[in-house]
Structure formats: structure tokens, C-alpha cells
């Protein structure tokens, strides 16, 4: 019974933890601009993260090696360093976006300018990284993130023509008001939001922190196979909300507050309260994950002690990196950069950096010296993962040119 | 060429040793294999891998920053003037026979405090982390 | 820790020179530069031809329409008691800022010819009116009169229709 | 010497054919006992190839099996590497960073199979 509860809790955590500032922004924007024409990308993205996160979790459980450790081992120190610098930079953008997201959600209940709230939020994030138990942290924010289910309620209350909605999503086309380039650009943004590399950094490091072993392989599979698709369903609900309510009014989403507007208008005050709690939890949880990821990747590349399982003094450099990352993101956020723009860039650049991180995972998951001969990838998984590797490469090649052609999607 | 399968285990240095995670005798993470020392016997022409090298300067050296790497190593040697050892002891050099298990991680019969990879850990601990309250206790349940 | 018996030293000495490989670093720098450039670039740059100016007018009008419609929906939602003061007033300020920025950016574009002047006058007029109406809603919201927001926001329906008409009047 | 130095050497056969750069060394742990603990790590052969990523992934040497497409590509690249026994080395040239072999290219050529 206790075991079942644990697994259920893990799945719920995975659902709530799936959505972050990137998913909120990307799904809401595309729903308002492209209707459901990009919904398929969310599906493609979630299958990708399922495939690769499962591998990363399995490798972590079987040989105790988290992702960035493997990155250096397989790619060598030079490529590894390039990957580290790129990932760290993107991670900083993401952290900035998440901290700003938390501050924005708090400003919607306090009417204090979000810039004033940023330092306060950063302090909270750091305190949790410093003091809160890993498991508690994961659970609290993952479960609170479930408040975002109110988006699904909103869609249901709007009562759309489901057949119509479904056929819209399954018969995608480029809308008249958009070009192929902007369509592709936002497709990449959605893909990057679903497959953000920090998710696997955090997921695999978390598996090591939780002390996963061979026995936890089942839980790994369930978390990934049930939690992530439900998380993706949540993303689609956000997209459907803005598609149904904002697109007909010619509203384009460029503020986080607009993401909550459909919920307020359909479900009412309580709905608004729930969705803001959800946004707070999702962005706060992601701020924690990205802060920790900054520490994880640097420490793992250099072989330092890492992790928040022990006291901070047993992993002092790791905690210093986290502290620096939070301070850096805070200062960047305080310059008044547009949080929504930062989010967009972070997810699009994530998409460009994906192959560097996912390729080593795929090789190691096939290496019997790490996972043992009986736990290497099966044929089907390998076929799927190979297809994704090609997609990741294509996306990576296309990203920067598209960014320049579309002037950042405008 | 001797038959590789006849005796002893076969390893490939870049594949099985370089960049692997190191653990000290207490299981603490203590850097990666940044480089390997090769020693050649003049008479027989035989070559051996004699030590695992690790430390900030070592990695810089390996990545092509030869001068910077050597400077860092030298600086480290001067700062830590082998207080606890009678024989000259290099903090970036772990004799290979002290490497126990060689797998996804390599376990060393060494204490982290004797390794150069741990110096910055100690520095950040004494200068930053130990000044922040709550650094010594594990996270709350 | 034991010391190793080291075989006699070798005459192979480390190699001194090596071409530094800084391609990765350069690529990263270039990327950051591209990013910085695209971040700082406003959605509206200089316009050289009428078509160009028209396209930029279109973008500005779309931004304004989005802001106007957001405010209308906000006002409606608040009047129905579905939102609270902080949410409404913060959201309203955001939209007001968005519109003001769009207006400022648009005003700063040099119109390339006389035909463009007409567009400019027309759209700036629309943007100005909409901005005034949004400000009125914001003022009312800050006073805590959420119930009457829908009433105050009523003129925005005309602004919306006018912007829509403007968009229809210029080619896609 | 460090392995990072060795990895910068090119290998040239007696007849002057360039075989490529040292990309790995094969080690057999059968040397004399070190400090009474374990056998010394004797370098038995140099893996000579073009360097690059393929030779780090271990598709042949590490018996990594999948995925099929990667295996096909990388084991092919890895197979292009050759194995040169240490006993075949005639001399070292530090200035040009080359290792000369005692035999002609045809005679030393051994592919990487384990």
C-alpha cells in the first residue's frame, strides 16, 4: 500500500513538475497565434522526453552516474566543456525566466511590481536549495503544480466542439496570417519547452540523490510513462484555452497574466486563485530545478562532490555554484528584461543544444559496461531514440537561422 | 605483440580510464581522471601507465593550455608544501596501484584531503559556506 | 599513501606548442552576439519603402488590437466578479505599457513617402484614442470600482472595430 | 610523459606511410607487481586513427551494441583505426611529434578487433 502511494505520488509529482515557465508561455502563445495547428509538436516533444528521460533514469539507477558525468566521458573534455558552457548559459536564461515567473505570479496577488519581488523570490529559492529535503521539495512543488489542472477544467467548461478541436489538432496547417518560418520557429519553441535539457540533468541527478537502484527501475518507467504524458495533456489544455478564448478576440499572448485570463473569465475568482497558485508552484519548482541543475552540471563535469542529500558543507563548491547562479539570474532579471522574451529564447536555444546532451545518454544506455547486458536498450526503444536523434539534429541546425529569419518569432 | 587475452585484464586508456569519476577511500567524489602518466623503460622500451593525474592544472594541460596548466600545477605544489608526507608527494598524482575498482567510477585508496582536486572545495568551505548558517546540518525532514 | 617505484625516466618530453582550439569559444561568443542583437532589436526597425511601412503599421495595429481586446476581456471578467483588484490592475498596467511602447515605436519610424504619412496619422490617432480609453479603465480599477469596469471599457469596442477596419484596409 | 602528450603523436611506418594519430592506448595489466598490490599497467599497443568522436564511444572496444544506425556508422569509423604493437616502435621524434615504426605499413597493419 505504501509502495503504491509512493508510486502515485511520484506520478503526480511528474505531472505537476512537467510544466514550467517555458511550457506556460510557449503553449499559451501558440494557442493564441496558431490555434491547435502546433499541438502535434507537444506530442512529439513529450515522446522524446519520455524516451530520453527513461534512459537517463535507468543509467542513473544502474550505475549511479548522472547525465553530465556521461557527457564528459563520452564526448571528451573539450566537447564536454563546450556543452557545459552552452548548457549553463541556457540554464541561466531559464532560471531567470522562472524566477521572474514566480515574481510575476506574486505580483498578480499583491500588485507589487514584480521587479521588487525578484530579490525576495531569489532568496526563497536559495533557502529551499540550501535547507529543504530533496524529496519534500520535489513533492511539495510537484503536487502544488497540479493546480494547473484548472486549465483542463476551463476547457471542459467552455465546452468546445470536441470533434472540431480534435480534427483541428490532427489536421495541422500553417495559418494564413503566418509564414512557414514563424510556424517552424514556434514549433521549435514548443519542442524545446517539452524537451528542455535541464529536465534530464535534474531527473538523473535526482535519481542519484534519491538513491535509486535496480529496484527502482519500475518506478522510473511509471513516472515517465504516465507522469509526462499527463503533463503534456496539461500543456495542451493551456494551448486549447488560449485558442478557444483569446485567438477569436485577436489577442496575442505577451504577458504571463494573459495566460491566466481564460481561467478567470470562465471559472471565476476561485479558478483564478488556483491557476495562480499553480503558476507559482510550477515556476518555483522549475526555478529550484534549474538552480540545482547549474550546480549539478558544473560539479559533475569536474568530478566535485555534489548533491543536497548531505549537509551543504559536504558539497561546498556545488552550493557556491548554485548561489552564484541564483545571484546571476537575479541581477539579469533586475535589468528589466522582458521575462516572456527571455523564456522564449531559453526554450528555443535549448532546442538547439539538445543533441549535445541526448546523444551521450543514448550511447551509454546501450553500453553493457554501464547498465549491464540485460538492461541495455531494446530494439524498439533504440529505433525510436534514433529517429529522435535525427529530429534533434535537424532542429538544432534549423534553430539559429530561423531565429534570425523570423527576428525571434515576431 | 603478445596475446592480449593470455594474462591480465585489457583496458583502453581513453575509453576506460580517462574522464572517469574518482572516489576516495570513503566513497567521496574527488575529481575525474584528467590525464594519465606514462613512464617508459629505457632498456626494454616497455611503457607503463604509472599514475592517474587529476587537478585543475592537469585538465588545462590536457586541453592544450600547456603553459597555464603547468603554472597552475606548480602554484598548487607551492601552496601545499606536502606538510604531512616525508617523501616528496605530488597532490595531482595518484599512483595507479592505488586505483582499486575500475568501472563506471574508479575507487582510490587515498583520502580526498591529499588530493589537489579537493583544494578549492576546502577553500570555498572555509571562506564561503562555513559562514552561512545551517551549513553543517542535513536538510530538514 | 605509498610512493611508487618509478621506472627510469623517459626521454620523451611533453610537447610544448599546440595550436589553441578556440572555435567553440568563438562560436559561443558569436551566438551571444546574435542573441543580444535580436533581443535589443525592436519589432519595428527603419522602413525604406511604402510596403515596408505598411507592414510595420500592420504589426503595430495588431499589437494594439491585442491590448484593446485583452483590456475588454479583463474589464468584463472583473465586472462579473471573476477577478480581484490586484490581478486586474496589474494586468491593465501591463497592457497599457504594451500599447504605449507600440505607439512610441511606431511614432519613431520615419515614413518613407507621403502615402505613408496618411497611414501614420490614421494609426497614431487610433493608438492614441485606445491608449486614453485603456488609461480610463486602469484608473477606475485602481480606485477599486471593479463593477463598473465594463461600463468604462465600452468605448474600447469602437477602438477595436476601428483597428480591425484599419487592418482590413491595408493589404496582408 | 602524459597520455595527453602521447595522443599528439602521429605514427609513420618504415616506408613513410602515415597511419594517423594515436587515439588510444591498449593496456594489459600483466606487468610486475606494484607495491605488492596489483600488476603494473603495461601499454601493449597504440590505437592509431583519425581521432575524433567515433573512437571515444566504444562501439567496438566497449562492445556497445546499439542503436543499429549509430553502431553501423561508428564501428565503421572505429574500425578504420589500426593497432600498432609497442614492440613495433622504432623511434620517437619529439620535434615533429612522430613515432616511427620498424616495419612497412603493410606489415604492421592490424585492425581493431577484440
GROMACS .gro file of N, CA and C in nm, chain A residues 78 82 85 89 93 104 107-112 176-177 245-246 249-262 264-270 272-274 276 341 345 349 400 403-404 407-408 410, chain C residues 18-21 24-25 28 31-32 34-35 38-39 41-43 56 58-59 62-63 65-67 69-71 73-74 76-78 80-91 94-95 98 146 164 172:
model
  300
   78UNK      N    1   3.686   1.842  -2.415
   78UNK     CA    2   3.670   1.963  -2.493
   78UNK      C    3   3.524   1.984  -2.536
   82UNK      N    4   3.240   2.255  -2.404
   82UNK     CA    5   3.153   2.337  -2.490
   82UNK      C    6   3.007   2.315  -2.452
   85UNK      N    7   2.935   2.488  -2.117
   85UNK     CA    8   2.917   2.633  -2.126
   85UNK      C    9   2.782   2.667  -2.188
   89UNK      N   10   2.474   2.845  -1.985
   89UNK     CA   11   2.419   2.971  -2.033
   89UNK      C   12   2.267   2.962  -2.050
   93UNK      N   13   1.944   3.145  -1.848
   93UNK     CA   14   1.828   3.213  -1.906
   93UNK      C   15   1.700   3.153  -1.847
  104UNK      N   16   0.623   3.740  -1.107
  104UNK     CA   17   0.504   3.788  -1.177
  104UNK      C   18   0.377   3.729  -1.115
  107UNK      N   19   0.306   3.910  -0.809
  107UNK     CA   20   0.261   4.048  -0.830
  107UNK      C   21   0.112   4.051  -0.863
  108UNK      N   22   0.060   3.942  -0.918
  108UNK     CA   23  -0.082   3.938  -0.953
  108UNK      C   24  -0.173   3.926  -0.831
  109UNK      N   25  -0.115   3.889  -0.717
  109UNK     CA   26  -0.198   3.888  -0.595
  109UNK      C   27  -0.165   4.002  -0.502
  110UNK      N   28  -0.048   4.065  -0.523
  110UNK     CA   29  -0.008   4.170  -0.428
  110UNK      C   30  -0.007   4.308  -0.492
  111UNK      N   31  -0.016   4.315  -0.624
  111UNK     CA   32   0.000   4.434  -0.705
  111UNK      C   33   0.130   4.510  -0.678
  112UNK      N   34   0.229   4.440  -0.621
  112UNK     CA   35   0.363   4.498  -0.612
  112UNK      C   36   0.432   4.472  -0.746
  176UNK      N   37  -0.310   3.140  -4.230
  176UNK     CA   38  -0.287   3.238  -4.336
  176UNK      C   39  -0.203   3.356  -4.291
  177UNK      N   40  -0.225   3.395  -4.164
  177UNK     CA   41  -0.157   3.515  -4.117
  177UNK      C   42  -0.010   3.488  -4.082
  245UNK      N   43  -1.031   3.095  -2.636
  245UNK     CA   44  -1.081   3.218  -2.577
  245UNK      C   45  -1.009   3.343  -2.625
  246UNK      N   46  -0.879   3.332  -2.650
  246UNK     CA   47  -0.805   3.453  -2.685
  246UNK      C   48  -0.791   3.471  -2.836
  249UNK      N   49  -1.052   3.662  -3.026
  249UNK     CA   50  -1.053   3.805  -2.996
  249UNK      C   51  -0.928   3.875  -3.050
  250UNK      N   52  -0.848   3.805  -3.127
  250UNK     CA   53  -0.723   3.862  -3.180
  250UNK      C   54  -0.624   3.901  -3.071
  251UNK      N   55  -0.633   3.831  -2.958
  251UNK     CA   56  -0.538   3.862  -2.851
  251UNK      C   57  -0.415   3.775  -2.870
  252UNK      N   58  -0.298   3.839  -2.869
  252UNK     CA   59  -0.176   3.759  -2.870
  252UNK      C   60  -0.117   3.765  -2.729
  253UNK      N   61  -0.056   3.653  -2.689
  253UNK     CA   62  -0.009   3.645  -2.550
  253UNK      C   63   0.133   3.699  -2.541
  254UNK      N   64   0.150   3.807  -2.466
  254UNK     CA   65   0.287   3.852  -2.443
  254UNK      C   66   0.312   3.883  -2.296
  255UNK      N   67   0.217   3.846  -2.212
  255UNK     CA   68   0.234   3.864  -2.068
  255UNK      C   69   0.188   3.737  -1.998
  256UNK      N   70   0.251   3.706  -1.887
  256UNK     CA   71   0.212   3.587  -1.813
  256UNK      C   72   0.068   3.599  -1.760
  257UNK      N   73   0.028   3.722  -1.726
  257UNK     CA   74  -0.107   3.741  -1.671
  257UNK      C   75  -0.215   3.699  -1.771
  258UNK      N   76  -0.184   3.714  -1.900
  258UNK     CA   77  -0.284   3.677  -2.002
  258UNK      C   78  -0.307   3.526  -2.005
  259UNK      N   79  -0.206   3.450  -1.960
  259UNK     CA   80  -0.221   3.304  -1.959
  259UNK      C   81  -0.332   3.264  -1.862
  260UNK      N   82  -0.346   3.342  -1.754
  260UNK     CA   83  -0.446   3.310  -1.653
  260UNK      C   84  -0.584   3.364  -1.688
  261UNK      N   85  -0.588   3.457  -1.783
  261UNK     CA   86  -0.714   3.526  -1.813
  261UNK      C   87  -0.828   3.432  -1.855
  262UNK      N   88  -0.805   3.334  -1.941
  262UNK     CA   89  -0.916   3.245  -1.979
  262UNK      C   90  -0.975   3.174  -1.857
  264UNK      N   91  -0.981   3.281  -1.541
  264UNK     CA   92  -1.060   3.375  -1.463
  264UNK      C   93  -1.194   3.398  -1.530
  265UNK      N   94  -1.191   3.418  -1.658
  265UNK     CA   95  -1.314   3.456  -1.725
  265UNK      C   96  -1.414   3.341  -1.730
  266UNK      N   97  -1.366   3.217  -1.733
  266UNK     CA   98  -1.458   3.104  -1.744
  266UNK      C   99  -1.491   3.042  -1.609
  267UNK      N  100  -1.387   3.021  -1.527
  267UNK     CA  101  -1.411   2.951  -1.400
  267UNK      C  102  -1.439   3.048  -1.286
  268UNK      N  103  -1.386   3.170  -1.299
  268UNK     CA  104  -1.415   3.267  -1.196
  268UNK      C  105  -1.300   3.287  -1.100
  269UNK      N  106  -1.332   3.357  -0.992
  269UNK     CA  107  -1.234   3.401  -0.895
  269UNK      C  108  -1.154   3.284  -0.836
  270UNK      N  109  -1.224   3.177  -0.799
  270UNK     CA  110  -1.158   3.062  -0.740
  270UNK      C  111  -1.061   3.000  -0.841
  272UNK      N  112  -0.916   3.153  -1.080
  272UNK     CA  113  -0.801   3.241  -1.093
  272UNK      C  114  -0.702   3.217  -0.980
  273UNK      N  115  -0.758   3.203  -0.859
  273UNK     CA  116  -0.670   3.177  -0.743
  273UNK      C  117  -0.594   3.047  -0.763
  274UNK      N  118  -0.664   2.943  -0.807
  274UNK     CA  119  -0.599   2.814  -0.825
  274UNK      C  120  -0.492   2.820  -0.933
  276UNK      N  121  -0.323   3.072  -1.032
  276UNK     CA  122  -0.205   3.149  -0.992
  276UNK      C  123  -0.119   3.068  -0.894
  341UNK      N  124   1.008   3.720  -2.315
  341UNK     CA  125   1.110   3.709  -2.420
  341UNK      C  126   1.224   3.618  -2.376
  345UNK      N  127   1.356   3.276  -2.565
  345UNK     CA  128   1.493   3.248  -2.608
  345UNK      C  129   1.547   3.124  -2.538
  349UNK      N  130   1.675   2.816  -2.762
  349UNK     CA  131   1.816   2.778  -2.756
  349UNK      C  132   1.834   2.639  -2.697
  400UNK      N  133   1.896   2.841  -3.519
  400UNK     CA  134   1.956   2.974  -3.525
  400UNK      C  135   1.915   3.047  -3.654
  403UNK      N  136   1.572   3.171  -3.610
  403UNK     CA  137   1.568   3.280  -3.514
  403UNK      C  138   1.600   3.412  -3.583
  404UNK      N  139   1.696   3.407  -3.674
  404UNK     CA  140   1.737   3.529  -3.744
  404UNK      C  141   1.632   3.568  -3.848
  407UNK      N  142   1.325   3.704  -3.686
  407UNK     CA  143   1.355   3.806  -3.585
  407UNK      C  144   1.296   3.767  -3.450
  408UNK      N  145   1.323   3.645  -3.409
  408UNK     CA  146   1.275   3.598  -3.280
  408UNK      C  147   1.126   3.576  -3.278
  410UNK      N  148   0.877   3.732  -3.433
  410UNK     CA  149   0.781   3.843  -3.438
  410UNK      C  150   0.712   3.847  -3.574
  569UNK      N  151   5.105   2.391  -2.908
  569UNK     CA  152   4.986   2.329  -2.961
  569UNK      C  153   4.896   2.440  -3.009
  570UNK      N  154   4.840   2.422  -3.125
  570UNK     CA  155   4.751   2.524  -3.174
  570UNK      C  156   4.629   2.530  -3.084
  571UNK      N  157   4.603   2.645  -3.029
  571UNK     CA  158   4.486   2.651  -2.942
  571UNK      C  159   4.359   2.634  -3.024
  572UNK      N  160   4.270   2.556  -2.972
  572UNK     CA  161   4.142   2.539  -3.043
  572UNK      C  162   4.038   2.623  -2.973
  575UNK      N  163   3.513   2.663  -3.044
  575UNK     CA  164   3.391   2.651  -2.964
  575UNK      C  165   3.362   2.783  -2.893
  576UNK      N  166   3.469   2.839  -2.836
  576UNK     CA  167   3.452   2.965  -2.765
  576UNK      C  168   3.405   3.075  -2.857
  579UNK      N  169   3.044   3.035  -2.947
  579UNK     CA  170   2.957   3.075  -2.836
  579UNK      C  171   2.946   3.227  -2.831
  582UNK      N  172   2.724   3.351  -3.096
  582UNK     CA  173   2.585   3.323  -3.064
  582UNK      C  174   2.530   3.427  -2.968
  583UNK      N  175   2.610   3.457  -2.866
  583UNK     CA  176   2.566   3.557  -2.769
  583UNK      C  177   2.544   3.691  -2.837
  585UNK      N  178   2.465   3.744  -3.153
  585UNK     CA  179   2.342   3.737  -3.233
  585UNK      C  180   2.220   3.756  -3.142
  586UNK      N  181   2.226   3.687  -3.028
  586UNK     CA  182   2.117   3.694  -2.932
  586UNK      C  183   2.096   3.836  -2.883
  589UNK      N  184   1.941   4.043  -3.142
  589UNK     CA  185   1.800   4.021  -3.170
  589UNK      C  186   1.713   4.058  -3.051
  590UNK      N  187   1.771   4.052  -2.929
  590UNK     CA  188   1.695   4.091  -2.810
  590UNK      C  189   1.669   4.240  -2.811
  592UNK      N  190   1.676   4.442  -3.060
  592UNK     CA  191   1.609   4.496  -3.177
  592UNK      C  192   1.459   4.509  -3.151
  593UNK      N  193   1.405   4.623  -3.176
  593UNK     CA  194   1.261   4.639  -3.159
  593UNK      C  195   1.189   4.571  -3.273
  594UNK      N  196   1.062   4.547  -3.251
  594UNK     CA  197   0.987   4.479  -3.356
  594UNK      C  198   0.975   4.568  -3.479
  607UNK      N  199   0.492   4.739  -4.112
  607UNK     CA  200   0.517   4.779  -3.974
  607UNK      C  201   0.392   4.839  -3.911
  609UNK      N  202   0.101   4.745  -3.980
  609UNK     CA  203   0.019   4.628  -3.953
  609UNK      C  204   0.057   4.566  -3.818
  610UNK      N  205   0.189   4.546  -3.800
  610UNK     CA  206   0.236   4.487  -3.674
  610UNK      C  207   0.191   4.572  -3.555
  613UNK      N  208  -0.174   4.538  -3.489
  613UNK     CA  209  -0.208   4.408  -3.429
  613UNK      C  210  -0.178   4.407  -3.279
  614UNK      N  211  -0.062   4.464  -3.245
  614UNK     CA  212  -0.027   4.472  -3.102
  614UNK      C  213  -0.134   4.552  -3.027
  616UNK      N  214  -0.445   4.607  -3.114
  616UNK     CA  215  -0.573   4.534  -3.111
  616UNK      C  216  -0.571   4.430  -2.999
  617UNK      N  217  -0.458   4.360  -2.988
  617UNK     CA  218  -0.445   4.259  -2.883
  617UNK      C  219  -0.461   4.324  -2.745
  618UNK      N  220  -0.397   4.440  -2.726
  618UNK     CA  221  -0.406   4.507  -2.596
  618UNK      C  222  -0.549   4.551  -2.569
  620UNK      N  223  -0.829   4.434  -2.688
  620UNK     CA  224  -0.917   4.320  -2.662
  620UNK      C  225  -0.889   4.257  -2.526
  621UNK      N  226  -0.762   4.252  -2.488
  621UNK     CA  227  -0.728   4.198  -2.356
  621UNK      C  228  -0.797   4.282  -2.248
  622UNK      N  229  -0.788   4.415  -2.264
  622UNK     CA  230  -0.848   4.502  -2.164
  622UNK      C  231  -1.000   4.483  -2.160
  624UNK      N  232  -1.167   4.212  -2.230
  624UNK     CA  233  -1.196   4.084  -2.163
  624UNK      C  234  -1.171   4.096  -2.013
  625UNK      N  235  -1.063   4.167  -1.977
  625UNK     CA  236  -1.033   4.189  -1.835
  625UNK      C  237  -1.146   4.264  -1.766
  627UNK      N  238  -1.455   4.292  -1.856
  627UNK     CA  239  -1.574   4.206  -1.847
  627UNK      C  240  -1.561   4.107  -1.733
  628UNK      N  241  -1.445   4.043  -1.727
  628UNK     CA  242  -1.420   3.943  -1.624
  628UNK      C  243  -1.429   4.004  -1.485
  629UNK      N  244  -1.369   4.122  -1.469
  629UNK     CA  245  -1.370   4.185  -1.337
  629UNK      C  246  -1.510   4.230  -1.298
  631UNK      N  247  -1.779   4.095  -1.376
  631UNK     CA  248  -1.855   3.977  -1.338
  631UNK      C  249  -1.812   3.921  -1.203
  632UNK      N  250  -1.714   3.987  -1.142
  632UNK     CA  251  -1.667   3.939  -1.013
  632UNK      C  252  -1.575   3.820  -1.023
  633UNK      N  253  -1.516   3.798  -1.141
  633UNK     CA  254  -1.431   3.681  -1.161
  633UNK      C  255  -1.283   3.707  -1.140
  634UNK      N  256  -1.246   3.828  -1.102
  634UNK     CA  257  -1.107   3.857  -1.075
  634UNK      C  258  -1.099   3.956  -0.961
  635UNK      N  259  -0.983   3.963  -0.898
  635UNK     CA  260  -0.970   4.060  -0.790
  635UNK      C  261  -0.887   4.179  -0.834
  636UNK      N  262  -0.885   4.279  -0.749
  636UNK     CA  263  -0.825   4.407  -0.785
  636UNK      C  264  -0.681   4.400  -0.830
  637UNK      N  265  -0.597   4.329  -0.752
  637UNK     CA  266  -0.455   4.326  -0.784
  637UNK      C  267  -0.433   4.268  -0.923
  638UNK      N  268  -0.500   4.157  -0.950
  638UNK     CA  269  -0.483   4.093  -1.081
  638UNK      C  270  -0.523   4.188  -1.192
  639UNK      N  271  -0.641   4.249  -1.174
  639UNK     CA  272  -0.693   4.336  -1.279
  639UNK      C  273  -0.602   4.455  -1.302
  640UNK      N  274  -0.563   4.521  -1.193
  640UNK     CA  275  -0.488   4.645  -1.215
  640UNK      C  276  -0.348   4.616  -1.268
  641UNK      N  277  -0.284   4.507  -1.220
  641UNK     CA  278  -0.152   4.474  -1.275
  641UNK      C  279  -0.164   4.441  -1.424
  642UNK      N  280  -0.262   4.359  -1.458
  642UNK     CA  281  -0.278   4.321  -1.599
  642UNK      C  282  -0.307   4.443  -1.685
  645UNK      N  283   0.003   4.637  -1.750
  645UNK     CA  284   0.087   4.570  -1.849
  645UNK      C  285   0.040   4.602  -1.991
  646UNK      N  286  -0.091   4.595  -2.011
  646UNK     CA  287  -0.143   4.620  -2.145
  646UNK      C  288  -0.125   4.767  -2.184
  649UNK      N  289   0.226   4.796  -2.290
  649UNK     CA  290   0.246   4.736  -2.421
  649UNK      C  291   0.202   4.831  -2.530
  697UNK      N  292  -1.436   4.783  -0.948
  697UNK     CA  293  -1.429   4.675  -1.046
  697UNK      C  294  -1.563   4.653  -1.117
  715UNK      N  295  -0.957   4.704  -3.636
  715UNK     CA  296  -0.985   4.592  -3.726
  715UNK      C  297  -1.004   4.643  -3.869
  723UNK      N  298  -0.256   4.238  -4.672
  723UNK     CA  299  -0.192   4.147  -4.581
  723UNK      C  300  -0.042   4.143  -4.603
   0.00000   0.00000   0.00000
